[in-house]
């Protein structure tokens, strides 16, 4: 039986800025990711790694090309429908954590679930925080957490809606080497444990080497 396709991207072109300073960021990138697969996107700063992730998440709309998430054409969705799809089927982990400073770890995970109408949001948040080793940190604010703990909260937030896809942009970039290894191991467990596809942009060659495939980005062009 052919594996289910989680992501299909065909011939993506993306430019940012306005003329005469418009810059071509993606130049004909194509990618297919099956359910439960891990794909690393590697390349120098400015090669288009983050822009590709943002396009796959529906946060950047390409100038041309097609993106399908579980068979759903992102180009055919309205802004609101794209946001709803992202909230339920795509989890995003950023390098800078993006936690809300005035909310506890528990609230940072539970409130986004409430916003998409999830039942038992706080119970789910407790379960996912416990799964990433933060049972003892439910009521701590981000400023009271280490960088590694903040990234674990961000991962719990990403996986709480049970998404089909996790997109991670330099998830270990702000962490020391040892903490980065722990977070990487946590992320790489997800496809096996939850059949979740993982696509991550990274400068870390050892992390990339632990993925099923590597997409090399150079000047907006992707080569598998």
mmCIF file with all atom_site columns, C-alpha atoms in Angstrom:
data_model
loop_
_atom_site.group_PDB
_atom_site.id
_atom_site.type_symbol
_atom_site.label_atom_id
_atom_site.label_alt_id
_atom_site.label_comp_id
_atom_site.label_asym_id
_atom_site.label_entity_id
_atom_site.label_seq_id
_atom_site.pdbx_PDB_ins_code
_atom_site.Cartn_x
_atom_site.Cartn_y
_atom_site.Cartn_z
_atom_site.occupancy
_atom_site.B_iso_or_equiv
_atom_site.pdbx_formal_charge
_atom_site.auth_seq_id
_atom_site.auth_comp_id
_atom_site.auth_asym_id
_atom_site.auth_atom_id
_atom_site.pdbx_PDB_model_num
ATOM 1   C CA . UNK A 1 1   ? 0.000   0.000  0.000  1.00 0.00 ? 1   UNK A CA 1
ATOM 2   C CA . UNK A 1 2   ? 1.404   3.387  -1.003 1.00 0.00 ? 2   UNK A CA 1
ATOM 3   C CA . UNK A 1 3   ? 2.214   5.626  2.000  1.00 0.00 ? 3   UNK A CA 1
ATOM 4   C CA . UNK A 1 4   ? -0.180  8.517  2.521  1.00 0.00 ? 4   UNK A CA 1
ATOM 5   C CA . UNK A 1 5   ? 1.188   11.833 1.265  1.00 0.00 ? 5   UNK A CA 1
ATOM 6   C CA . UNK A 1 6   ? 1.255   14.577 3.899  1.00 0.00 ? 6   UNK A CA 1
ATOM 7   C CA . UNK A 1 7   ? 2.834   17.375 1.837  1.00 0.00 ? 7   UNK A CA 1
ATOM 8   C CA . UNK A 1 8   ? 3.203   17.951 -1.882 1.00 0.00 ? 8   UNK A CA 1
ATOM 9   C CA . UNK A 1 9   ? 4.880   21.114 -3.129 1.00 0.00 ? 9   UNK A CA 1
ATOM 10  C CA . UNK A 1 10  ? 5.273   21.647 -6.862 1.00 0.00 ? 10  UNK A CA 1
ATOM 11  C CA . UNK A 1 11  ? 7.550   24.203 -8.553 1.00 0.00 ? 11  UNK A CA 1
ATOM 12  C CA . UNK A 1 12  ? 7.316   26.917 -5.896 1.00 0.00 ? 12  UNK A CA 1
ATOM 13  C CA . UNK A 1 13  ? 8.461   30.437 -6.710 1.00 0.00 ? 13  UNK A CA 1
ATOM 14  C CA . UNK A 1 14  ? 8.390   33.149 -4.044 1.00 0.00 ? 14  UNK A CA 1
ATOM 15  C CA . UNK A 1 15  ? 9.651   36.729 -4.157 1.00 0.00 ? 15  UNK A CA 1
ATOM 16  C CA . UNK A 1 16  ? 9.654   39.270 -1.341 1.00 0.00 ? 16  UNK A CA 1
ATOM 17  C CA . UNK A 1 17  ? 9.865   43.055 -1.371 1.00 0.00 ? 17  UNK A CA 1
ATOM 18  C CA . UNK A 1 18  ? 8.762   45.511 -4.032 1.00 0.00 ? 18  UNK A CA 1
ATOM 19  C CA . UNK A 1 19  ? 10.341  46.574 -7.317 1.00 0.00 ? 19  UNK A CA 1
ATOM 20  C CA . UNK A 1 20  ? 13.112  47.452 -7.970 1.00 0.00 ? 20  UNK A CA 1
ATOM 21  C CA . UNK A 1 21  ? 14.328  45.715 -4.793 1.00 0.00 ? 21  UNK A CA 1
ATOM 22  C CA . UNK A 1 22  ? 12.233  42.552 -5.098 1.00 0.00 ? 22  UNK A CA 1
ATOM 23  C CA . UNK A 1 23  ? 14.258  39.457 -4.212 1.00 0.00 ? 23  UNK A CA 1
ATOM 24  C CA . UNK A 1 24  ? 13.555  35.952 -5.483 1.00 0.00 ? 24  UNK A CA 1
ATOM 25  C CA . UNK A 1 25  ? 13.569  33.676 -2.419 1.00 0.00 ? 25  UNK A CA 1
ATOM 26  C CA . UNK A 1 26  ? 12.335  30.344 -3.824 1.00 0.00 ? 26  UNK A CA 1
ATOM 27  C CA . UNK A 1 27  ? 13.069  29.273 -7.383 1.00 0.00 ? 27  UNK A CA 1
ATOM 28  C CA . UNK A 1 28  ? 11.178  26.198 -8.514 1.00 0.00 ? 28  UNK A CA 1
ATOM 29  C CA . UNK A 1 29  ? 11.279  24.163 -5.297 1.00 0.00 ? 29  UNK A CA 1
ATOM 30  C CA . UNK A 1 30  ? 9.405   20.841 -5.258 1.00 0.00 ? 30  UNK A CA 1
ATOM 31  C CA . UNK A 1 31  ? 9.031   18.442 -2.328 1.00 0.00 ? 31  UNK A CA 1
ATOM 32  C CA . UNK A 1 32  ? 6.912   15.450 -1.321 1.00 0.00 ? 32  UNK A CA 1
ATOM 33  C CA . UNK A 1 33  ? 6.668   14.203 2.276  1.00 0.00 ? 33  UNK A CA 1
ATOM 34  C CA . UNK A 1 34  ? 4.832   11.036 3.287  1.00 0.00 ? 34  UNK A CA 1
ATOM 35  C CA . UNK A 1 35  ? 3.083   10.383 6.577  1.00 0.00 ? 35  UNK A CA 1
ATOM 36  C CA . UNK A 1 36  ? 5.559   9.665  9.364  1.00 0.00 ? 36  UNK A CA 1
ATOM 37  C CA . UNK A 1 37  ? 8.589   10.800 7.358  1.00 0.00 ? 37  UNK A CA 1
ATOM 38  C CA . UNK A 1 38  ? 11.304  13.182 8.581  1.00 0.00 ? 38  UNK A CA 1
ATOM 39  C CA . UNK A 1 39  ? 12.880  15.632 6.145  1.00 0.00 ? 39  UNK A CA 1
ATOM 40  C CA . UNK A 1 40  ? 15.655  18.086 6.984  1.00 0.00 ? 40  UNK A CA 1
ATOM 41  C CA . UNK A 1 41  ? 16.098  21.302 5.011  1.00 0.00 ? 41  UNK A CA 1
ATOM 42  C CA . UNK A 1 42  ? 19.706  22.472 5.105  1.00 0.00 ? 42  UNK A CA 1
ATOM 43  C CA . UNK A 1 43  ? 21.552  25.378 3.553  1.00 0.00 ? 43  UNK A CA 1
ATOM 44  C CA . UNK A 1 44  ? 23.271  28.648 4.337  1.00 0.00 ? 44  UNK A CA 1
ATOM 45  C CA . UNK A 1 45  ? 21.431  31.629 5.812  1.00 0.00 ? 45  UNK A CA 1
ATOM 46  C CA . UNK A 1 46  ? 19.397  33.251 3.062  1.00 0.00 ? 46  UNK A CA 1
ATOM 47  C CA . UNK A 1 47  ? 19.103  30.060 1.018  1.00 0.00 ? 47  UNK A CA 1
ATOM 48  C CA . UNK A 1 48  ? 15.317  29.944 1.446  1.00 0.00 ? 48  UNK A CA 1
ATOM 49  C CA . UNK A 1 49  ? 14.925  27.344 4.226  1.00 0.00 ? 49  UNK A CA 1
ATOM 50  C CA . UNK A 1 50  ? 12.632  29.376 6.486  1.00 0.00 ? 50  UNK A CA 1
ATOM 51  C CA . UNK A 1 51  ? 10.672  30.810 3.565  1.00 0.00 ? 51  UNK A CA 1
ATOM 52  C CA . UNK A 1 52  ? 9.952   27.294 2.318  1.00 0.00 ? 52  UNK A CA 1
ATOM 53  C CA . UNK A 1 53  ? 8.658   26.283 5.751  1.00 0.00 ? 53  UNK A CA 1
ATOM 54  C CA . UNK A 1 54  ? 6.468   29.390 5.947  1.00 0.00 ? 54  UNK A CA 1
ATOM 55  C CA . UNK A 1 55  ? 5.049   28.611 2.500  1.00 0.00 ? 55  UNK A CA 1
ATOM 56  C CA . UNK A 1 56  ? 4.296   25.020 3.525  1.00 0.00 ? 56  UNK A CA 1
ATOM 57  C CA . UNK A 1 57  ? 2.522   26.376 6.615  1.00 0.00 ? 57  UNK A CA 1
ATOM 58  C CA . UNK A 1 58  ? 0.404   28.741 4.535  1.00 0.00 ? 58  UNK A CA 1
ATOM 59  C CA . UNK A 1 59  ? 2.003   31.774 6.184  1.00 0.00 ? 59  UNK A CA 1
ATOM 60  C CA . UNK A 1 60  ? 3.602   32.891 2.903  1.00 0.00 ? 60  UNK A CA 1
ATOM 61  C CA . UNK A 1 61  ? 1.744   32.538 -0.393 1.00 0.00 ? 61  UNK A CA 1
ATOM 62  C CA . UNK A 1 62  ? 4.057   31.650 -3.300 1.00 0.00 ? 62  UNK A CA 1
ATOM 63  C CA . UNK A 1 63  ? 3.977   33.717 -6.484 1.00 0.00 ? 63  UNK A CA 1
ATOM 64  C CA . UNK A 1 64  ? 3.409   30.475 -8.382 1.00 0.00 ? 64  UNK A CA 1
ATOM 65  C CA . UNK A 1 65  ? 3.375   26.740 -7.797 1.00 0.00 ? 65  UNK A CA 1
ATOM 66  C CA . UNK A 1 66  ? 1.117   24.463 -5.797 1.00 0.00 ? 66  UNK A CA 1
ATOM 67  C CA . UNK A 1 67  ? 1.106   23.211 -2.196 1.00 0.00 ? 67  UNK A CA 1
ATOM 68  C CA . UNK A 1 68  ? -1.133  20.364 -1.056 1.00 0.00 ? 68  UNK A CA 1
ATOM 69  C CA . UNK A 1 69  ? -1.534  19.487 2.631  1.00 0.00 ? 69  UNK A CA 1
ATOM 70  C CA . UNK A 1 70  ? -3.081  16.012 2.941  1.00 0.00 ? 70  UNK A CA 1
ATOM 71  C CA . UNK A 1 71  ? -4.473  16.558 -0.552 1.00 0.00 ? 71  UNK A CA 1
ATOM 72  C CA . UNK A 1 72  ? -5.923  19.991 0.245  1.00 0.00 ? 72  UNK A CA 1
ATOM 73  C CA . UNK A 1 73  ? -4.826  22.723 -2.170 1.00 0.00 ? 73  UNK A CA 1
ATOM 74  C CA . UNK A 1 74  ? -3.612  25.662 -0.029 1.00 0.00 ? 74  UNK A CA 1
ATOM 75  C CA . UNK A 1 75  ? -4.096  28.075 -2.942 1.00 0.00 ? 75  UNK A CA 1
ATOM 76  C CA . UNK A 1 76  ? -7.796  27.250 -3.004 1.00 0.00 ? 76  UNK A CA 1
ATOM 77  C CA . UNK A 1 77  ? -8.304  28.228 0.647  1.00 0.00 ? 77  UNK A CA 1
ATOM 78  C CA . UNK A 1 78  ? -9.302  31.618 1.990  1.00 0.00 ? 78  UNK A CA 1
ATOM 79  C CA . UNK A 1 79  ? -7.113  33.260 4.634  1.00 0.00 ? 79  UNK A CA 1
ATOM 80  C CA . UNK A 1 80  ? -9.485  32.060 7.377  1.00 0.00 ? 80  UNK A CA 1
ATOM 81  C CA . UNK A 1 81  ? -9.725  28.520 6.029  1.00 0.00 ? 81  UNK A CA 1
ATOM 82  C CA . UNK A 1 82  ? -5.938  28.352 5.730  1.00 0.00 ? 82  UNK A CA 1
ATOM 83  C CA . UNK A 1 83  ? -5.625  29.453 9.375  1.00 0.00 ? 83  UNK A CA 1
ATOM 84  C CA . UNK A 1 84  ? -8.109  26.778 10.452 1.00 0.00 ? 84  UNK A CA 1
ATOM 85  C CA . UNK A 1 85  ? -6.221  24.075 8.558  1.00 0.00 ? 85  UNK A CA 1
ATOM 86  C CA . UNK A 1 86  ? -2.956  25.248 10.106 1.00 0.00 ? 86  UNK A CA 1
ATOM 87  C CA . UNK A 1 87  ? -4.454  25.272 13.604 1.00 0.00 ? 87  UNK A CA 1
ATOM 88  C CA . UNK A 1 88  ? -5.649  21.686 13.363 1.00 0.00 ? 88  UNK A CA 1
ATOM 89  C CA . UNK A 1 89  ? -3.273  19.875 10.989 1.00 0.00 ? 89  UNK A CA 1
ATOM 90  C CA . UNK A 1 90  ? 0.070   21.720 11.158 1.00 0.00 ? 90  UNK A CA 1
ATOM 91  C CA . UNK A 1 91  ? 2.188   22.279 14.271 1.00 0.00 ? 91  UNK A CA 1
ATOM 92  C CA . UNK A 1 92  ? 4.944   24.903 14.071 1.00 0.00 ? 92  UNK A CA 1
ATOM 93  C CA . UNK A 1 93  ? 8.058   25.126 16.252 1.00 0.00 ? 93  UNK A CA 1
ATOM 94  C CA . UNK A 1 94  ? 10.150  28.296 15.983 1.00 0.00 ? 94  UNK A CA 1
ATOM 95  C CA . UNK A 1 95  ? 13.755  28.954 16.935 1.00 0.00 ? 95  UNK A CA 1
ATOM 96  C CA . UNK A 1 96  ? 12.698  31.818 19.247 1.00 0.00 ? 96  UNK A CA 1
ATOM 97  C CA . UNK A 1 97  ? 9.974   29.762 21.021 1.00 0.00 ? 97  UNK A CA 1
ATOM 98  C CA . UNK A 1 98  ? 7.237   32.451 20.571 1.00 0.00 ? 98  UNK A CA 1
ATOM 99  C CA . UNK A 1 99  ? 5.639   31.801 23.946 1.00 0.00 ? 99  UNK A CA 1
ATOM 100 C CA . UNK A 1 100 ? 3.318   34.385 25.502 1.00 0.00 ? 100 UNK A CA 1
ATOM 101 C CA . UNK A 1 101 ? 5.198   35.816 28.471 1.00 0.00 ? 101 UNK A CA 1
ATOM 102 C CA . UNK A 1 102 ? 2.094   36.545 30.555 1.00 0.00 ? 102 UNK A CA 1
ATOM 103 C CA . UNK A 1 103 ? 0.814   32.972 30.309 1.00 0.00 ? 103 UNK A CA 1
ATOM 104 C CA . UNK A 1 104 ? 2.006   29.907 32.197 1.00 0.00 ? 104 UNK A CA 1
ATOM 105 C CA . UNK A 1 105 ? 3.351   26.884 30.351 1.00 0.00 ? 105 UNK A CA 1
ATOM 106 C CA . UNK A 1 106 ? -0.050  25.242 30.741 1.00 0.00 ? 106 UNK A CA 1
ATOM 107 C CA . UNK A 1 107 ? -1.878  28.260 29.353 1.00 0.00 ? 107 UNK A CA 1
ATOM 108 C CA . UNK A 1 108 ? 0.546   28.595 26.429 1.00 0.00 ? 108 UNK A CA 1
ATOM 109 C CA . UNK A 1 109 ? -0.461  25.102 25.331 1.00 0.00 ? 109 UNK A CA 1
ATOM 110 C CA . UNK A 1 110 ? -4.146  25.142 26.316 1.00 0.00 ? 110 UNK A CA 1
ATOM 111 C CA . UNK A 1 111 ? -5.289  28.536 25.040 1.00 0.00 ? 111 UNK A CA 1
ATOM 112 C CA . UNK A 1 112 ? -4.457  27.849 21.349 1.00 0.00 ? 112 UNK A CA 1
ATOM 113 C CA . UNK A 1 113 ? -6.446  24.622 21.704 1.00 0.00 ? 113 UNK A CA 1
ATOM 114 C CA . UNK A 1 114 ? -9.430  26.549 23.050 1.00 0.00 ? 114 UNK A CA 1
ATOM 115 C CA . UNK A 1 115 ? -9.220  28.951 20.115 1.00 0.00 ? 115 UNK A CA 1
ATOM 116 C CA . UNK A 1 116 ? -9.737  26.083 17.644 1.00 0.00 ? 116 UNK A CA 1
ATOM 117 C CA . UNK A 1 117 ? -12.622 24.684 19.676 1.00 0.00 ? 117 UNK A CA 1
ATOM 118 C CA . UNK A 1 118 ? -10.728 21.755 21.181 1.00 0.00 ? 118 UNK A CA 1
ATOM 119 C CA . UNK A 1 119 ? -12.564 19.875 23.902 1.00 0.00 ? 119 UNK A CA 1
ATOM 120 C CA . UNK A 1 120 ? -10.754 19.407 27.232 1.00 0.00 ? 120 UNK A CA 1
ATOM 121 C CA . UNK A 1 121 ? -8.003  21.874 26.272 1.00 0.00 ? 121 UNK A CA 1
ATOM 122 C CA . UNK A 1 122 ? -6.373  22.038 29.699 1.00 0.00 ? 122 UNK A CA 1
ATOM 123 C CA . UNK A 1 123 ? -6.421  18.279 30.191 1.00 0.00 ? 123 UNK A CA 1
ATOM 124 C CA . UNK A 1 124 ? -4.797  17.834 26.779 1.00 0.00 ? 124 UNK A CA 1
ATOM 125 C CA . UNK A 1 125 ? -2.219  20.515 27.625 1.00 0.00 ? 125 UNK A CA 1
ATOM 126 C CA . UNK A 1 126 ? -1.324  18.732 30.862 1.00 0.00 ? 126 UNK A CA 1
ATOM 127 C CA . UNK A 1 127 ? -0.900  15.451 29.014 1.00 0.00 ? 127 UNK A CA 1
ATOM 128 C CA . UNK A 1 128 ? 1.334   16.938 26.303 1.00 0.00 ? 128 UNK A CA 1
ATOM 129 C CA . UNK A 1 129 ? 3.488   18.907 28.751 1.00 0.00 ? 129 UNK A CA 1
ATOM 130 C CA . UNK A 1 130 ? 3.942   15.728 30.743 1.00 0.00 ? 130 UNK A CA 1
ATOM 131 C CA . UNK A 1 131 ? 4.915   13.902 27.535 1.00 0.00 ? 131 UNK A CA 1
ATOM 132 C CA . UNK A 1 132 ? 7.784   16.366 26.972 1.00 0.00 ? 132 UNK A CA 1
ATOM 133 C CA . UNK A 1 133 ? 8.986   16.076 30.565 1.00 0.00 ? 133 UNK A CA 1
ATOM 134 C CA . UNK A 1 134 ? 7.412   19.218 32.044 1.00 0.00 ? 134 UNK A CA 1
ATOM 135 C CA . UNK A 1 135 ? 4.872   17.835 34.507 1.00 0.00 ? 135 UNK A CA 1
ATOM 136 C CA . UNK A 1 136 ? 6.572   19.921 37.208 1.00 0.00 ? 136 UNK A CA 1
ATOM 137 C CA . UNK A 1 137 ? 6.410   23.158 35.185 1.00 0.00 ? 137 UNK A CA 1
ATOM 138 C CA . UNK A 1 138 ? 2.676   23.571 34.461 1.00 0.00 ? 138 UNK A CA 1
ATOM 139 C CA . UNK A 1 139 ? 2.357   26.839 36.379 1.00 0.00 ? 139 UNK A CA 1
ATOM 140 C CA . UNK A 1 140 ? 5.695   28.440 35.527 1.00 0.00 ? 140 UNK A CA 1
ATOM 141 C CA . UNK A 1 141 ? 5.913   31.453 33.218 1.00 0.00 ? 141 UNK A CA 1
ATOM 142 C CA . UNK A 1 142 ? 8.375   31.485 30.273 1.00 0.00 ? 142 UNK A CA 1
ATOM 143 C CA . UNK A 1 143 ? 10.810  33.756 32.133 1.00 0.00 ? 143 UNK A CA 1
ATOM 144 C CA . UNK A 1 144 ? 11.018  31.095 34.862 1.00 0.00 ? 144 UNK A CA 1
ATOM 145 C CA . UNK A 1 145 ? 11.987  28.374 32.376 1.00 0.00 ? 145 UNK A CA 1
ATOM 146 C CA . UNK A 1 146 ? 15.314  27.530 30.773 1.00 0.00 ? 146 UNK A CA 1
ATOM 147 C CA . UNK A 1 147 ? 15.689  27.761 26.985 1.00 0.00 ? 147 UNK A CA 1
ATOM 148 C CA . UNK A 1 148 ? 15.334  24.010 26.649 1.00 0.00 ? 148 UNK A CA 1
ATOM 149 C CA . UNK A 1 149 ? 12.186  24.018 28.780 1.00 0.00 ? 149 UNK A CA 1
ATOM 150 C CA . UNK A 1 150 ? 10.690  26.847 26.739 1.00 0.00 ? 150 UNK A CA 1
ATOM 151 C CA . UNK A 1 151 ? 11.316  24.894 23.546 1.00 0.00 ? 151 UNK A CA 1
ATOM 152 C CA . UNK A 1 152 ? 9.668   21.850 25.119 1.00 0.00 ? 152 UNK A CA 1
ATOM 153 C CA . UNK A 1 153 ? 6.602   23.991 25.869 1.00 0.00 ? 153 UNK A CA 1
ATOM 154 C CA . UNK A 1 154 ? 6.635   25.108 22.229 1.00 0.00 ? 154 UNK A CA 1
ATOM 155 C CA . UNK A 1 155 ? 6.794   21.473 21.100 1.00 0.00 ? 155 UNK A CA 1
ATOM 156 C CA . UNK A 1 156 ? 3.930   20.529 23.418 1.00 0.00 ? 156 UNK A CA 1
ATOM 157 C CA . UNK A 1 157 ? 1.904   23.413 21.962 1.00 0.00 ? 157 UNK A CA 1
ATOM 158 C CA . UNK A 1 158 ? 2.669   22.205 18.425 1.00 0.00 ? 158 UNK A CA 1
ATOM 159 C CA . UNK A 1 159 ? 1.693   18.572 19.029 1.00 0.00 ? 159 UNK A CA 1
ATOM 160 C CA . UNK A 1 160 ? -1.339  19.197 21.264 1.00 0.00 ? 160 UNK A CA 1
ATOM 161 C CA . UNK A 1 161 ? -3.890  19.418 18.394 1.00 0.00 ? 161 UNK A CA 1
ATOM 162 C CA . UNK A 1 162 ? -2.603  16.054 17.067 1.00 0.00 ? 162 UNK A CA 1
ATOM 163 C CA . UNK A 1 163 ? -1.427  17.552 13.762 1.00 0.00 ? 163 UNK A CA 1
ATOM 164 C CA . UNK A 1 164 ? -0.444  15.514 10.734 1.00 0.00 ? 164 UNK A CA 1
ATOM 165 C CA . UNK A 1 165 ? 2.630   17.691 10.162 1.00 0.00 ? 165 UNK A CA 1
ATOM 166 C CA . UNK A 1 166 ? 5.230   19.397 12.343 1.00 0.00 ? 166 UNK A CA 1
ATOM 167 C CA . UNK A 1 167 ? 7.283   22.198 10.772 1.00 0.00 ? 167 UNK A CA 1
ATOM 168 C CA . UNK A 1 168 ? 10.312  23.216 12.835 1.00 0.00 ? 168 UNK A CA 1
ATOM 169 C CA . UNK A 1 169 ? 12.486  26.214 11.982 1.00 0.00 ? 169 UNK A CA 1
ATOM 170 C CA . UNK A 1 170 ? 15.964  25.870 13.549 1.00 0.00 ? 170 UNK A CA 1
ATOM 171 C CA . UNK A 1 171 ? 14.419  24.244 16.661 1.00 0.00 ? 171 UNK A CA 1
ATOM 172 C CA . UNK A 1 172 ? 17.808  23.821 18.371 1.00 0.00 ? 172 UNK A CA 1
ATOM 173 C CA . UNK A 1 173 ? 19.345  27.082 17.165 1.00 0.00 ? 173 UNK A CA 1
ATOM 174 C CA . UNK A 1 174 ? 18.967  28.970 20.473 1.00 0.00 ? 174 UNK A CA 1
ATOM 175 C CA . UNK A 1 175 ? 20.031  26.061 22.676 1.00 0.00 ? 175 UNK A CA 1
ATOM 176 C CA . UNK A 1 176 ? 23.363  24.819 23.974 1.00 0.00 ? 176 UNK A CA 1
ATOM 177 C CA . UNK A 1 177 ? 24.710  21.627 22.422 1.00 0.00 ? 177 UNK A CA 1
ATOM 178 C CA . UNK A 1 178 ? 23.516  19.194 25.082 1.00 0.00 ? 178 UNK A CA 1
ATOM 179 C CA . UNK A 1 179 ? 20.031  20.721 25.379 1.00 0.00 ? 179 UNK A CA 1
ATOM 180 C CA . UNK A 1 180 ? 19.822  20.864 21.592 1.00 0.00 ? 180 UNK A CA 1
ATOM 181 C CA . UNK A 1 181 ? 20.475  17.125 21.384 1.00 0.00 ? 181 UNK A CA 1
ATOM 182 C CA . UNK A 1 182 ? 17.701  16.447 23.909 1.00 0.00 ? 182 UNK A CA 1
ATOM 183 C CA . UNK A 1 183 ? 15.199  18.601 22.003 1.00 0.00 ? 183 UNK A CA 1
ATOM 184 C CA . UNK A 1 184 ? 16.236  16.998 18.695 1.00 0.00 ? 184 UNK A CA 1
ATOM 185 C CA . UNK A 1 185 ? 15.665  13.525 20.122 1.00 0.00 ? 185 UNK A CA 1
ATOM 186 C CA . UNK A 1 186 ? 12.255  14.607 21.389 1.00 0.00 ? 186 UNK A CA 1
ATOM 187 C CA . UNK A 1 187 ? 11.261  15.931 17.959 1.00 0.00 ? 187 UNK A CA 1
ATOM 188 C CA . UNK A 1 188 ? 12.562  12.899 16.086 1.00 0.00 ? 188 UNK A CA 1
ATOM 189 C CA . UNK A 1 189 ? 10.487  10.590 18.285 1.00 0.00 ? 189 UNK A CA 1
ATOM 190 C CA . UNK A 1 190 ? 7.244   12.161 17.056 1.00 0.00 ? 190 UNK A CA 1
ATOM 191 C CA . UNK A 1 191 ? 7.038   10.535 13.606 1.00 0.00 ? 191 UNK A CA 1
ATOM 192 C CA . UNK A 1 192 ? 7.479   7.056  15.074 1.00 0.00 ? 192 UNK A CA 1
ATOM 193 C CA . UNK A 1 193 ? 5.185   7.591  18.058 1.00 0.00 ? 193 UNK A CA 1
ATOM 194 C CA . UNK A 1 194 ? 2.426   9.574  16.325 1.00 0.00 ? 194 UNK A CA 1
ATOM 195 C CA . UNK A 1 195 ? 2.853   8.979  12.586 1.00 0.00 ? 195 UNK A CA 1
ATOM 196 C CA . UNK A 1 196 ? 3.420   12.728 12.281 1.00 0.00 ? 196 UNK A CA 1
ATOM 197 C CA . UNK A 1 197 ? 5.497   14.047 9.396  1.00 0.00 ? 197 UNK A CA 1
ATOM 198 C CA . UNK A 1 198 ? 8.383   16.271 10.485 1.00 0.00 ? 198 UNK A CA 1
ATOM 199 C CA . UNK A 1 199 ? 10.033  18.865 8.259  1.00 0.00 ? 199 UNK A CA 1
ATOM 200 C CA . UNK A 1 200 ? 12.768  20.884 9.915  1.00 0.00 ? 200 UNK A CA 1
ATOM 201 C CA . UNK A 1 201 ? 15.180  23.575 8.801  1.00 0.00 ? 201 UNK A CA 1
ATOM 202 C CA . UNK A 1 202 ? 18.543  23.310 10.489 1.00 0.00 ? 202 UNK A CA 1
ATOM 203 C CA . UNK A 1 203 ? 22.204  24.286 10.340 1.00 0.00 ? 203 UNK A CA 1
ATOM 204 C CA . UNK A 1 204 ? 23.018  21.231 12.468 1.00 0.00 ? 204 UNK A CA 1
ATOM 205 C CA . UNK A 1 205 ? 24.448  18.551 10.177 1.00 0.00 ? 205 UNK A CA 1
ATOM 206 C CA . UNK A 1 206 ? 24.216  15.867 12.870 1.00 0.00 ? 206 UNK A CA 1
ATOM 207 C CA . UNK A 1 207 ? 20.493  16.585 13.347 1.00 0.00 ? 207 UNK A CA 1
ATOM 208 C CA . UNK A 1 208 ? 19.919  16.585 9.590  1.00 0.00 ? 208 UNK A CA 1
ATOM 209 C CA . UNK A 1 209 ? 21.722  13.253 9.334  1.00 0.00 ? 209 UNK A CA 1
ATOM 210 C CA . UNK A 1 210 ? 19.198  11.653 11.696 1.00 0.00 ? 210 UNK A CA 1
ATOM 211 C CA . UNK A 1 211 ? 16.319  12.448 9.319  1.00 0.00 ? 211 UNK A CA 1
ATOM 212 C CA . UNK A 1 212 ? 15.040  10.157 6.575  1.00 0.00 ? 212 UNK A CA 1
ATOM 213 C CA . UNK A 1 213 ? 15.943  12.587 3.789  1.00 0.00 ? 213 UNK A CA 1
ATOM 214 C CA . UNK A 1 214 ? 17.731  15.907 3.331  1.00 0.00 ? 214 UNK A CA 1
ATOM 215 C CA . UNK A 1 215 ? 16.677  18.750 1.020  1.00 0.00 ? 215 UNK A CA 1
ATOM 216 C CA . UNK A 1 216 ? 19.687  20.942 0.253  1.00 0.00 ? 216 UNK A CA 1
ATOM 217 C CA . UNK A 1 217 ? 18.764  24.578 -0.378 1.00 0.00 ? 217 UNK A CA 1
ATOM 218 C CA . UNK A 1 218 ? 21.031  26.905 -2.333 1.00 0.00 ? 218 UNK A CA 1
ATOM 219 C CA . UNK A 1 219 ? 19.975  30.320 -3.623 1.00 0.00 ? 219 UNK A CA 1
ATOM 220 C CA . UNK A 1 220 ? 16.313  29.372 -3.478 1.00 0.00 ? 220 UNK A CA 1
ATOM 221 C CA . UNK A 1 221 ? 16.724  26.037 -5.268 1.00 0.00 ? 221 UNK A CA 1
ATOM 222 C CA . UNK A 1 222 ? 16.081  22.739 -3.467 1.00 0.00 ? 222 UNK A CA 1
ATOM 223 C CA . UNK A 1 223 ? 17.984  19.529 -4.297 1.00 0.00 ? 223 UNK A CA 1
ATOM 224 C CA . UNK A 1 224 ? 17.167  16.180 -2.681 1.00 0.00 ? 224 UNK A CA 1
#
